[in-house]
Short mmCIF file of C-alpha atoms in Angstrom, two decimals:
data_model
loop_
_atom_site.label_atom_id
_atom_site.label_comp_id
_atom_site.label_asym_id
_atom_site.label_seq_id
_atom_site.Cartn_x
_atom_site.Cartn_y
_atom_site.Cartn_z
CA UNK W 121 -44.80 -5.14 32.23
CA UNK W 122 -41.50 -5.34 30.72
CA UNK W 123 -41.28 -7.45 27.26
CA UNK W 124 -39.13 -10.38 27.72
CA UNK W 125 -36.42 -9.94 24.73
CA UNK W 126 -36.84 -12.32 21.93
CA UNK W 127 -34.16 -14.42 20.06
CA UNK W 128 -36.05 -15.49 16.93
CA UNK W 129 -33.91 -14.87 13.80
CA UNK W 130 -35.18 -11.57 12.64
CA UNK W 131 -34.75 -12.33 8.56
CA UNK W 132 -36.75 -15.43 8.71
CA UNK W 133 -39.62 -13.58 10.46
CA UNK W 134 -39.38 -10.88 7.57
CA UNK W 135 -39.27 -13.41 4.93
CA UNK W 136 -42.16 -14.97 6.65
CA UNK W 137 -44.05 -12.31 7.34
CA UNK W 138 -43.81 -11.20 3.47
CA UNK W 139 -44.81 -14.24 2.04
CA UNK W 140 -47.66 -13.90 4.74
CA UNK W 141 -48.61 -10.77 3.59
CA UNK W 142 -48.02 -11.86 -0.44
CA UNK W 143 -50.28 -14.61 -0.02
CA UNK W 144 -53.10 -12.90 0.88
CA UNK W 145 -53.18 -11.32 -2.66
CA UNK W 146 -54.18 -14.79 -3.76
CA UNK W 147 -56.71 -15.27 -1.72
CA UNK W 148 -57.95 -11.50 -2.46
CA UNK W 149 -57.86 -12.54 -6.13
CA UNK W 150 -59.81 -16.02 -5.50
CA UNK W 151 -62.56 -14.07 -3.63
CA UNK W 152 -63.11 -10.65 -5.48
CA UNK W 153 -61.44 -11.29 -9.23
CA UNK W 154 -64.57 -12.11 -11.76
CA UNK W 155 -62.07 -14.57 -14.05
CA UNK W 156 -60.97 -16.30 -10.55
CA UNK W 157 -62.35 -19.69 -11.58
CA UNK W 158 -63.35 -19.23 -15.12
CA UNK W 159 -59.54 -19.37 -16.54
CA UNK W 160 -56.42 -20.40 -15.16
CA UNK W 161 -54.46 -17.17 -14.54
CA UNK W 162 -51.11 -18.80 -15.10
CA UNK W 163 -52.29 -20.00 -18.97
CA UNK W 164 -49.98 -18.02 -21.13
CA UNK W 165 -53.37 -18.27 -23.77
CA UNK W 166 -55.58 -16.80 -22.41
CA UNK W 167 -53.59 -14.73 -19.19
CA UNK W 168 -52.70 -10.88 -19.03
CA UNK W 169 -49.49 -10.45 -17.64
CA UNK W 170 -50.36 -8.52 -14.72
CA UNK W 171 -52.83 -11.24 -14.50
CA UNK W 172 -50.19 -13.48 -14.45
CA UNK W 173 -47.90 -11.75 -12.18
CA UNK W 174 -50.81 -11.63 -9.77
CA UNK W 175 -50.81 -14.91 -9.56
CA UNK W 176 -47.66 -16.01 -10.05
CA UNK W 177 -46.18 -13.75 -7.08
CA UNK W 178 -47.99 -15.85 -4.58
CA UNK W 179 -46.09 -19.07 -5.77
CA UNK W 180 -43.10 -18.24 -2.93
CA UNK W 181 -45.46 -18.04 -0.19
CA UNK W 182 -46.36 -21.55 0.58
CA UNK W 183 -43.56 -23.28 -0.35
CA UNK W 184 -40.86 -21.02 2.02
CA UNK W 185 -43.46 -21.46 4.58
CA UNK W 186 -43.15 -24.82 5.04
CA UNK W 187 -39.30 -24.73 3.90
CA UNK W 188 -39.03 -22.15 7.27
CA UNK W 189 -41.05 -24.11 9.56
CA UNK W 190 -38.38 -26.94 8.97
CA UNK W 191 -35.76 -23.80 9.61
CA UNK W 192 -37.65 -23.55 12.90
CA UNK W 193 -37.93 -27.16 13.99
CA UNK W 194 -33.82 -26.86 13.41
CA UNK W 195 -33.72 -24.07 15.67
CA UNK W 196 -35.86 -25.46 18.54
CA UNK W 197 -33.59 -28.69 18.59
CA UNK W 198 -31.06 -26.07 19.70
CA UNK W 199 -32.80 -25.40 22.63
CA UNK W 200 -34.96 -29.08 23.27
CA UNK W 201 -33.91 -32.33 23.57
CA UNK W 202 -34.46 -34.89 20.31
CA UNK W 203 -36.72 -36.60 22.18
CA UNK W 204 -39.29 -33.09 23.23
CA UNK W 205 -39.09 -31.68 19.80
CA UNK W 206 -40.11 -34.70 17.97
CA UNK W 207 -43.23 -34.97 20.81
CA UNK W 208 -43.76 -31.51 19.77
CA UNK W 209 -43.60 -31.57 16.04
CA UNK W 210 -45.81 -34.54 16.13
CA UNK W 211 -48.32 -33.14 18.67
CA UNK W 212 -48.56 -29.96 16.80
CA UNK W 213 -48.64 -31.46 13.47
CA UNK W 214 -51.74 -33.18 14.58
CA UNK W 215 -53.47 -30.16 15.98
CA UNK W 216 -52.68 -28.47 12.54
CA UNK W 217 -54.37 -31.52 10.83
CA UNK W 218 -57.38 -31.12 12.67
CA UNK W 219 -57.40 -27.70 12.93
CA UNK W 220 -57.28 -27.75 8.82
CA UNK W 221 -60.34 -29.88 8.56
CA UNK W 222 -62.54 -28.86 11.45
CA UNK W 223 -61.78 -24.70 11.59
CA UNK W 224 -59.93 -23.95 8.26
CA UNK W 225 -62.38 -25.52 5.97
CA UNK W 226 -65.39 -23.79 8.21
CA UNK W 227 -63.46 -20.02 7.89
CA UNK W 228 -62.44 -20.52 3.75
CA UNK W 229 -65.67 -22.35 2.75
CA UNK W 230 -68.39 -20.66 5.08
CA UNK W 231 -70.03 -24.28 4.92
CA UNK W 232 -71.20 -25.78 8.64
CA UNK W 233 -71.83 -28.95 6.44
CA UNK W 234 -68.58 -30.05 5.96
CA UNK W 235 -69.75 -31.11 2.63
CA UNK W 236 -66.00 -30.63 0.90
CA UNK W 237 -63.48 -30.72 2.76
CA UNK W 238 -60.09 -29.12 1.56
CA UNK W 239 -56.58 -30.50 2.32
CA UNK W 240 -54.29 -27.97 1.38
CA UNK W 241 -51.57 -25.49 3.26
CA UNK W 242 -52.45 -26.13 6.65
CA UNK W 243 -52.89 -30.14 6.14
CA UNK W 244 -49.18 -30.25 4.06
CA UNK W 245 -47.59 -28.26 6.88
CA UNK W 246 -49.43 -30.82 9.72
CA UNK W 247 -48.37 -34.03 7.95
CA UNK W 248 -44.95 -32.98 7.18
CA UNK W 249 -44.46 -31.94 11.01
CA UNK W 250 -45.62 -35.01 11.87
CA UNK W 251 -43.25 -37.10 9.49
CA UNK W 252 -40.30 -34.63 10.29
CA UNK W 253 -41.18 -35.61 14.16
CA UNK W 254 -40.74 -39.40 13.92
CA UNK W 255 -37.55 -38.96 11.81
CA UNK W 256 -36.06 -36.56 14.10
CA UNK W 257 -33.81 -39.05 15.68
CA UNK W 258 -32.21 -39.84 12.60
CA UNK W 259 -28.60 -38.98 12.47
CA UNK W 260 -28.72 -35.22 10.14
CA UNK W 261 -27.47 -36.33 6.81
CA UNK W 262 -29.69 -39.07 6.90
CA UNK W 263 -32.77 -36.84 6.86
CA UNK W 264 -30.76 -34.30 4.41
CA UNK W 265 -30.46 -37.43 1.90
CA UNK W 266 -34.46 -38.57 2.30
CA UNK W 267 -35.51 -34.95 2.12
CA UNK W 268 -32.96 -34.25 -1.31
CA UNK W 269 -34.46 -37.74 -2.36
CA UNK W 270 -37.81 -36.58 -2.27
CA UNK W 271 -37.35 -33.16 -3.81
CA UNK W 272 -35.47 -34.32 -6.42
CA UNK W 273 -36.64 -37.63 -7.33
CA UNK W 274 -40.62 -37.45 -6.71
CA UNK W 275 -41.03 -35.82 -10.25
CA UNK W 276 -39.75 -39.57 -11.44
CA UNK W 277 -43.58 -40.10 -11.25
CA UNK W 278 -44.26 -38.02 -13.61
CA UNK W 279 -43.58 -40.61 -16.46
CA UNK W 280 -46.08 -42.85 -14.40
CA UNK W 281 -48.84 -40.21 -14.30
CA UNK W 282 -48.33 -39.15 -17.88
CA UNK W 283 -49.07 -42.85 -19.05
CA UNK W 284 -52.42 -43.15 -16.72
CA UNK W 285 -55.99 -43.58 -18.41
CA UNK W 286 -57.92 -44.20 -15.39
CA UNK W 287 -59.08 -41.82 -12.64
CA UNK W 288 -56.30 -42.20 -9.59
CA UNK W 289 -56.86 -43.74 -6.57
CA UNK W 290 -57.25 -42.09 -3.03
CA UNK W 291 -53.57 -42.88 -1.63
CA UNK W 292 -52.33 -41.94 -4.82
CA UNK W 293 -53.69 -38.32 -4.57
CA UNK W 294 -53.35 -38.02 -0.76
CA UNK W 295 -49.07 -38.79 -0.94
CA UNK W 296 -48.50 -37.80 -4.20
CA UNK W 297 -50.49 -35.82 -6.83
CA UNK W 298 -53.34 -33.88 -4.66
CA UNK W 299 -54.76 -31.21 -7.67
CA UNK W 300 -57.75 -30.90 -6.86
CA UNK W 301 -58.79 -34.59 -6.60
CA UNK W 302 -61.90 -34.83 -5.23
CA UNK W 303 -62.74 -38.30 -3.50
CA UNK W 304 -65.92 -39.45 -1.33
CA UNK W 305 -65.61 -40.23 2.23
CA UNK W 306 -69.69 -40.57 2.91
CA UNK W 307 -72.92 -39.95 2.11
CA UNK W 308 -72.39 -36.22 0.45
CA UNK W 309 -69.08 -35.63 2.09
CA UNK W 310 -66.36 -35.76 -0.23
CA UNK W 311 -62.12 -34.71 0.38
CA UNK W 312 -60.91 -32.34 -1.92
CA UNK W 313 -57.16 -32.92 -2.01
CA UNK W 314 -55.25 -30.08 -3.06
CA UNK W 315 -51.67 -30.59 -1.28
CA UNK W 316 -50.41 -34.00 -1.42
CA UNK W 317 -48.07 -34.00 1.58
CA UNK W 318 -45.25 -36.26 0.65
CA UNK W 319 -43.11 -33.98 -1.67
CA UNK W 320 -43.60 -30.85 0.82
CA UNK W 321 -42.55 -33.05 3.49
CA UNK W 322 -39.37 -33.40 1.45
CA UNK W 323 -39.05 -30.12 1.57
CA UNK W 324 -39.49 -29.41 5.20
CA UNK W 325 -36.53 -31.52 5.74
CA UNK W 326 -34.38 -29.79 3.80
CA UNK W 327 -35.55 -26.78 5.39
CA UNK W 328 -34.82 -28.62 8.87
CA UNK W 329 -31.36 -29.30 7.40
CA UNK W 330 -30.81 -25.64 5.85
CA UNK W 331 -31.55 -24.67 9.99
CA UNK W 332 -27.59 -25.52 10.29
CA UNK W 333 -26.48 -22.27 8.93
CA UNK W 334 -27.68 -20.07 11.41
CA UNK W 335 -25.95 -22.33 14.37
CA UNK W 336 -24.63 -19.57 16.89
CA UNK W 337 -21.16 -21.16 15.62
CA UNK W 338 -21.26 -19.62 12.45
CA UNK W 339 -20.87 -15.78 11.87
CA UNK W 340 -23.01 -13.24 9.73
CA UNK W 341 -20.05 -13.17 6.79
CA UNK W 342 -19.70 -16.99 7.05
CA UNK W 343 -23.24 -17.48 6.79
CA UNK W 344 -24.03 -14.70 4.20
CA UNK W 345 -21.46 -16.33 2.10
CA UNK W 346 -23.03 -19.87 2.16
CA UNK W 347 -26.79 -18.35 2.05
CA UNK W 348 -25.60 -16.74 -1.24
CA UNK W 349 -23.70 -19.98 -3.03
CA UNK W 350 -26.70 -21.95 -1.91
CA UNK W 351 -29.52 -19.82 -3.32
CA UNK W 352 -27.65 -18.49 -6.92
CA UNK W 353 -26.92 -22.66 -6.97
CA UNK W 354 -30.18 -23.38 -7.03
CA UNK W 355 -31.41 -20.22 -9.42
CA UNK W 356 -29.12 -21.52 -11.82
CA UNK W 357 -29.71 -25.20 -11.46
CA UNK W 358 -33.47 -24.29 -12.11
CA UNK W 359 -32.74 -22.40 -15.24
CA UNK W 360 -30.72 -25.20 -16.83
CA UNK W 361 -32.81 -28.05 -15.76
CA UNK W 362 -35.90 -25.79 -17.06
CA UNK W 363 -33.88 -24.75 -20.32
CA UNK W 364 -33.39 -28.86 -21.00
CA UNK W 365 -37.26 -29.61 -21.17
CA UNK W 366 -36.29 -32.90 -19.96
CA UNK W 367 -37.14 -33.29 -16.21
CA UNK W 368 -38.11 -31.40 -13.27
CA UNK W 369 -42.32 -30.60 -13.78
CA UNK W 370 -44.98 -32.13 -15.40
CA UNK W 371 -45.30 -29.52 -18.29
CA UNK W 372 -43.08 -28.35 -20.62
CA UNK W 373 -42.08 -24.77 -21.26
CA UNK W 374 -42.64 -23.73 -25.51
CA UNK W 375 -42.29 -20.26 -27.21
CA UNK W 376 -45.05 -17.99 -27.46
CA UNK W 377 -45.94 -15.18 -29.45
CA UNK W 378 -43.34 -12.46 -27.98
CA UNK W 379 -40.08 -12.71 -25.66
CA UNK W 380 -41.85 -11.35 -22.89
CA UNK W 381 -44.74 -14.48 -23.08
CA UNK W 382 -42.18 -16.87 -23.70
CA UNK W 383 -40.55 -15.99 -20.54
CA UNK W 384 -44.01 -16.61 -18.84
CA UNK W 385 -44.31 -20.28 -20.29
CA UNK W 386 -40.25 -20.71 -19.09
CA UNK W 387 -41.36 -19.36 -14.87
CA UNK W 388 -44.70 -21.44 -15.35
CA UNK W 389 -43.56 -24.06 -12.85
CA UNK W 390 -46.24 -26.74 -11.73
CA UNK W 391 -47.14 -26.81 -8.20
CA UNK W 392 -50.52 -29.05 -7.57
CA UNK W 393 -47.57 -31.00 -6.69
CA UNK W 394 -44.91 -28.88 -6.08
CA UNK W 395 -42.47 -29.64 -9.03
CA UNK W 396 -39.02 -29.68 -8.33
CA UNK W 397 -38.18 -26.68 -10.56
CA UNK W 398 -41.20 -25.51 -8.55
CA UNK W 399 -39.12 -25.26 -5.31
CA UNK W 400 -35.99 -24.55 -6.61
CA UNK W 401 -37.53 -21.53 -8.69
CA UNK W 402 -39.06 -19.83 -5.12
CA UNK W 403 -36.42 -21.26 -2.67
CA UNK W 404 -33.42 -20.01 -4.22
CA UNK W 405 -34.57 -16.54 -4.43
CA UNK W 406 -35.93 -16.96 -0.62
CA UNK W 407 -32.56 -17.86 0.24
CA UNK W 408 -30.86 -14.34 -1.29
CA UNK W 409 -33.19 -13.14 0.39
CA UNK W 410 -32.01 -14.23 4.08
CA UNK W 411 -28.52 -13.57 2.78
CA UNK W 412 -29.50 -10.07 1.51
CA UNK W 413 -31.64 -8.89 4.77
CA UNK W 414 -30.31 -10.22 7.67
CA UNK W 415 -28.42 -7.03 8.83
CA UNK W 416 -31.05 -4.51 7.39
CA UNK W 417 -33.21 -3.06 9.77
CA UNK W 418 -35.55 0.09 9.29
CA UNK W 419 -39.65 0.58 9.93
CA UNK W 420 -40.75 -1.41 6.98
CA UNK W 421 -38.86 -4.15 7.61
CA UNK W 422 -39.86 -4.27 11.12
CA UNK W 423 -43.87 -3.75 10.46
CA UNK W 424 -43.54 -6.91 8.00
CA UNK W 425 -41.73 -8.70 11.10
CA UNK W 426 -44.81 -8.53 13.36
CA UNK W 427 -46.46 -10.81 10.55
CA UNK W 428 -44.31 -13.15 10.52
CA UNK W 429 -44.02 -13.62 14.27
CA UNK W 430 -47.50 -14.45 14.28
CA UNK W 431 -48.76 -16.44 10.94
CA UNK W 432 -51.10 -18.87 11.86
CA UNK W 433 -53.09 -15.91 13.67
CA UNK W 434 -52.65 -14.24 10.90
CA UNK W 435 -53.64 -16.89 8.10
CA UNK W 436 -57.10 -17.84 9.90
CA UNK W 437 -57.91 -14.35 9.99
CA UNK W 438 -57.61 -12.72 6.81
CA UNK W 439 -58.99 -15.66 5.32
CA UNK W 440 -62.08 -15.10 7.45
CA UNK W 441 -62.10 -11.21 7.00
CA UNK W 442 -61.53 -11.56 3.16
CA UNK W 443 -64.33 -14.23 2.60
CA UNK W 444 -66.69 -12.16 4.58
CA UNK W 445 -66.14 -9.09 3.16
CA UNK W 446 -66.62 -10.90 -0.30
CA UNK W 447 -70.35 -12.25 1.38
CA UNK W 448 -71.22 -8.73 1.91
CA UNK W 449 -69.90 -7.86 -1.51
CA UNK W 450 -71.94 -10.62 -3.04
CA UNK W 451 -74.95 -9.25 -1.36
CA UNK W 452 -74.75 -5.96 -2.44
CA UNK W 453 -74.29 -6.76 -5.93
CA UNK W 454 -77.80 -7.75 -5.93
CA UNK W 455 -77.75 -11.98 -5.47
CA UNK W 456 -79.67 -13.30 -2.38
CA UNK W 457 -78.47 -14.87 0.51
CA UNK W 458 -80.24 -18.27 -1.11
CA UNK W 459 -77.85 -17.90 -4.02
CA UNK W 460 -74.88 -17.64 -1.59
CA UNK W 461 -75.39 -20.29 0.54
CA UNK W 462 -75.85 -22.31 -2.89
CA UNK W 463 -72.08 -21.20 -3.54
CA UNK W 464 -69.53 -22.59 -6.50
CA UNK W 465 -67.00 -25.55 -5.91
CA UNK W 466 -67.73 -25.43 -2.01
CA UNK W 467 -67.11 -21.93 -1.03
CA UNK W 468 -70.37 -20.28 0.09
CA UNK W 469 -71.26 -16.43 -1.45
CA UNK W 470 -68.87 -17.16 -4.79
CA UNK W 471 -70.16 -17.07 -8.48
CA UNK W 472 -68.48 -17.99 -11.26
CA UNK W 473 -67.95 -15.20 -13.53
CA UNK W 474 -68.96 -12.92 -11.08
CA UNK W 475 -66.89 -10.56 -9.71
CA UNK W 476 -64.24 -7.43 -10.08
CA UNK W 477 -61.10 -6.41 -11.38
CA UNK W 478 -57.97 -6.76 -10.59
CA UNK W 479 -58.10 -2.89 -9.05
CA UNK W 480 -60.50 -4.02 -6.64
CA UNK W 481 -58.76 -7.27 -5.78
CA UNK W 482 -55.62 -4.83 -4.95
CA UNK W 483 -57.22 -3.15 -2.89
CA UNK W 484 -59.07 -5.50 -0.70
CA UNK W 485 -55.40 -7.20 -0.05
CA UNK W 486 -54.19 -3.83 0.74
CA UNK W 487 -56.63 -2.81 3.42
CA UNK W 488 -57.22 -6.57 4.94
CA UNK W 489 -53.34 -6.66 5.44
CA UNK W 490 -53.27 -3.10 6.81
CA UNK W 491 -56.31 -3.90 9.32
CA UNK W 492 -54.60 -6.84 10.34
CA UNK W 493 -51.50 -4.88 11.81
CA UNK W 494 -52.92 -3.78 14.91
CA UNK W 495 -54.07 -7.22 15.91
CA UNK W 496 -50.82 -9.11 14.88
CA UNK W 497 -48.71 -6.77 16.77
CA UNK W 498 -50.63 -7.16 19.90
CA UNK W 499 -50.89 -11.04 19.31
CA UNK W 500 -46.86 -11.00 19.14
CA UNK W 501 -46.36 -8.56 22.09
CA UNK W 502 -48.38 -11.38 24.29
CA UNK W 503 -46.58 -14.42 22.94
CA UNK W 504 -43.28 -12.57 24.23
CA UNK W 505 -44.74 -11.40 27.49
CA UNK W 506 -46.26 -14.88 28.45
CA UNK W 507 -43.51 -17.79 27.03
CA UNK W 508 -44.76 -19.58 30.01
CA UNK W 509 -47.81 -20.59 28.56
CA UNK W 510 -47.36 -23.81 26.54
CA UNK W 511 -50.02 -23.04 24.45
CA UNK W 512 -48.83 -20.34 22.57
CA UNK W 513 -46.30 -22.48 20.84
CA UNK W 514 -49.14 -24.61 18.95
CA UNK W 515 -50.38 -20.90 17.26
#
C-alpha cells in the first residue's frame, strides 16, 4: 500500500518528539534514582549539578507540549470549520480527561484501587482543549489577549498565596495552584492535584495564536525572521524580569556559594504552577528552536520525528514499560511483592531511599526510548495509511 503523503509541519514534530523523548528521563529518574523523593533535585542545597541538570532538562517538555498542541488546534482550523474544531477540541479534551484518571493513573501508579488519583500532564492538556474549544469562536486577538492575560498576570496571585495561613481549598488548587495538593473525594479516595489547568490553558492559547506564523501565506525567511524576534524577546524578557526579583515566580533567585550555583538558583523557575518566567524560560528557547530547524533534515532528525508524530502512544507506553521494569527491579533487589504493592505516595513497587544512580537512570531512558522506536514508527506509518478512520485523531 502506498503511504498517503503527510503535511504536518516537520519542526514541530521534531520539537515534539524531543521533548517526548527528554521527558522520559524524568520519569526514568522518578522510578530508578534512590534520592527521587528524598530531596528535591532542583534545591541548589542539597543538589549536584548533574543532578540538577537531570532534572532541570525535563522542564521544556511539558510546557511546549501543550504550547504545540495549541500550534496544532491553529493548524486544524486551517483545514475545519470553527464550528468542527471546537466539537473536536472539546470532545477530545474530554477523552483526555478521562483517559488521565481512568488509564493514566492505572499505567503510572500500578494501583487497580484508584486510591490517589493524579491530575497532572494529561488532565492540563484535556481541560485546556476543552476551554480552548468553547472560546474558539472568539474573534483571534481576543483569545491572544485572555491567553497573554493569563500568562502574564496569574503570578498576581502570588501575593495572595504568600499571605495564606490556612490549608487551600479544592477550587483553589484545581484552577490555580495544583502542587501536589492532595484533597478527599470518598471514603479512601483522595485527588492529588499536580497541574492546575488554568495558567496552562493560558498558554495553549497563545500557542493557538503563535499557529499564525506558519499560515501557507507566510514564507520560510518571513517566518524564520519572526520565530527568531519572538523567541530572543522572550529569552531576554525572562532574564530581566528574573534579574529584578520582583515578579514573575513564587521564589526568588539569591547567590550561592560559586558562579556556577548561583546561576542554578537564577534558571530555578517554579512550575507546580507554571510561573511565568517558567514559560518564558522553556518557550523562548522552543521557539529558536522552530526557527533554527525547520529546513534541516538528516537521519537523526527524522528518527526523533516518528516520536513526535505519535506522543500520546508514546507517553502511555514508556510510562508503562519504565514502571514495570522498575517492579522487576524492585523485586530483584530483594523486597517482596507485599512490600510493593504497599508502595510510597501512591505508586506501587517504589521505596523511598531506595534505588540507583544516576548511571542507571541514564540508561533505562536510553534503552526504553530506543525500544520504543520500532513501535512508534509503525504506529505513525498506520495513522498516515488510514486518515479515514476518525479515531486516530483522538491518539
Amino acid at each position: 500500500m502506498t503511504i498517503a503523503k503527510s503535511n504536518r509541519i516537520e519542526s514541530i514534530d521534531l520539537l515534539r518528539g524531543l521533548v517526548m523523548i527528554i521527558m522520559a528521563l524524568d520519569h526514568s529518574r522518578d522510578f530508578f534514582h534512590h534520592d527521587a523523593f528524598a530531596h528535591d533535585p532542583l534545591d541548589v542545597n542539597t543538589t549536584t549539578v548533574y543532578l540538577f541538570f537531570t532534572r532541570w532538562i525535563t522542564h521544556f517538555c511539558a510546557p511546549v507540549f501543550v504550547f504545540l498542541a495549541g500550534t496544532s488546534a491553529y493548524l486544524q482550523s486551517l483545514r475545519k470549520t470553527k464550528k468542527e474544531l471546537s466539537v473536536f477540541l472539546i470532545k477530545r479534551g474530554l477523552w483526555l480527561m478521562i483517559l488521565e484518571v481512568l488509564l493514566v493513573n492505572l499505567i503510572v501508579t500500578f494501583d487497580t484501587n484508584y486510591e490517589l488519583i493524579a491530575l497532572q500532564t494529561i488532565w492540563a492538556i484535556g481541560t485546556s482543549m476543552v476551554i480552548l474549544g468553547l472560546m474558539i469562536n472568539l474573534p483571534y486577538k481576543m483569545i491572544f489577549t485572555i491567553g497573554l492575560l493569563i500568562v502574564l498576570g496569574h503570578n498576581s496571585l502570588d501575593f495572595i498565596e504568600g499571605k495564606h495561613t490556612e490549608p487551600f481549598g479544592f477550587w483553589w488548587d484545581l484552577l490555580h495552584r495544583g502542587n501536589f495538593a492532595v484533597h478527599n473525594v470518598y471514603g479512601n479516595h483522595s485527588l492529588l492535584m499536580i497541574y492546575a489547568f488554568v495558567p496552562w490553558s493560558g498558554l495553549m492559547m497563545l500557542g493557538y495564536c503563535f499557529g499564525k506564523i506558519y499560515q501557507p501565506s507566510i514564507n520560510f525567511i518571513q517566518r524564520r525572521k519572526t520565530l527568531l524576534w519572538i523567541g530572543s524577546s522572550i529569552i531576554i524578557f525572562f532574564i530581566v524580569l528574573r534579574a529584578s526579583n520582583i515578579y514573575g515566580d513564587p521564589h526568588q533567585w539569591s547567590v550561592q556559594r560559586n558562579a556556577l550555583f548561583t546561576l542554578l538558583s537564577f534558571i530555578n523557575a517554579h512550575k507546580y504552577p507554571p510561573s511565568l518566567l517558567y514559560m518564558c524560560m522553556t518557550i523562548g528557547p522552543a521557539i529558536i528552536f522552530l526557527a533554527s530547524f525547520e529546513k534541516i533534515k538528516n537521519s537523526l532528525t527524522q528518527i526523533i520525528i516518528v516520536y513526535g508524530k505519535v506522543p500520546f502512544l508514546y507517553y502511555l507506553l514508556h510510562f508503562f514499560i519504565i514502571h514495570l521494569i522498575s517492579a522487576i527491579a524492585f523485586i530483584m533487589r530483594g523486597h517482596t511483592y507485599a512490600e510493593g504493592m504497599k508502595g510510597f505516595l501512591g505508586l506501587k513497587f517504589l521505596m523511598l531511599n531506595d534505588g540507583y544512580g544516576l548511571g542507571v537512570v541514564y540508561f533505562v531512558w536510553i534503552a526504553v526510548v530506543v525500544s520504543l522506536y520500532p513501535v512508534c514508527k509503525w504506529f505513525s506509518e498506520y495513522k498516515l495509511k488510514h486518515k479515514e478512520k476518525w479515531w486516530l485523531s483522538y491518539l
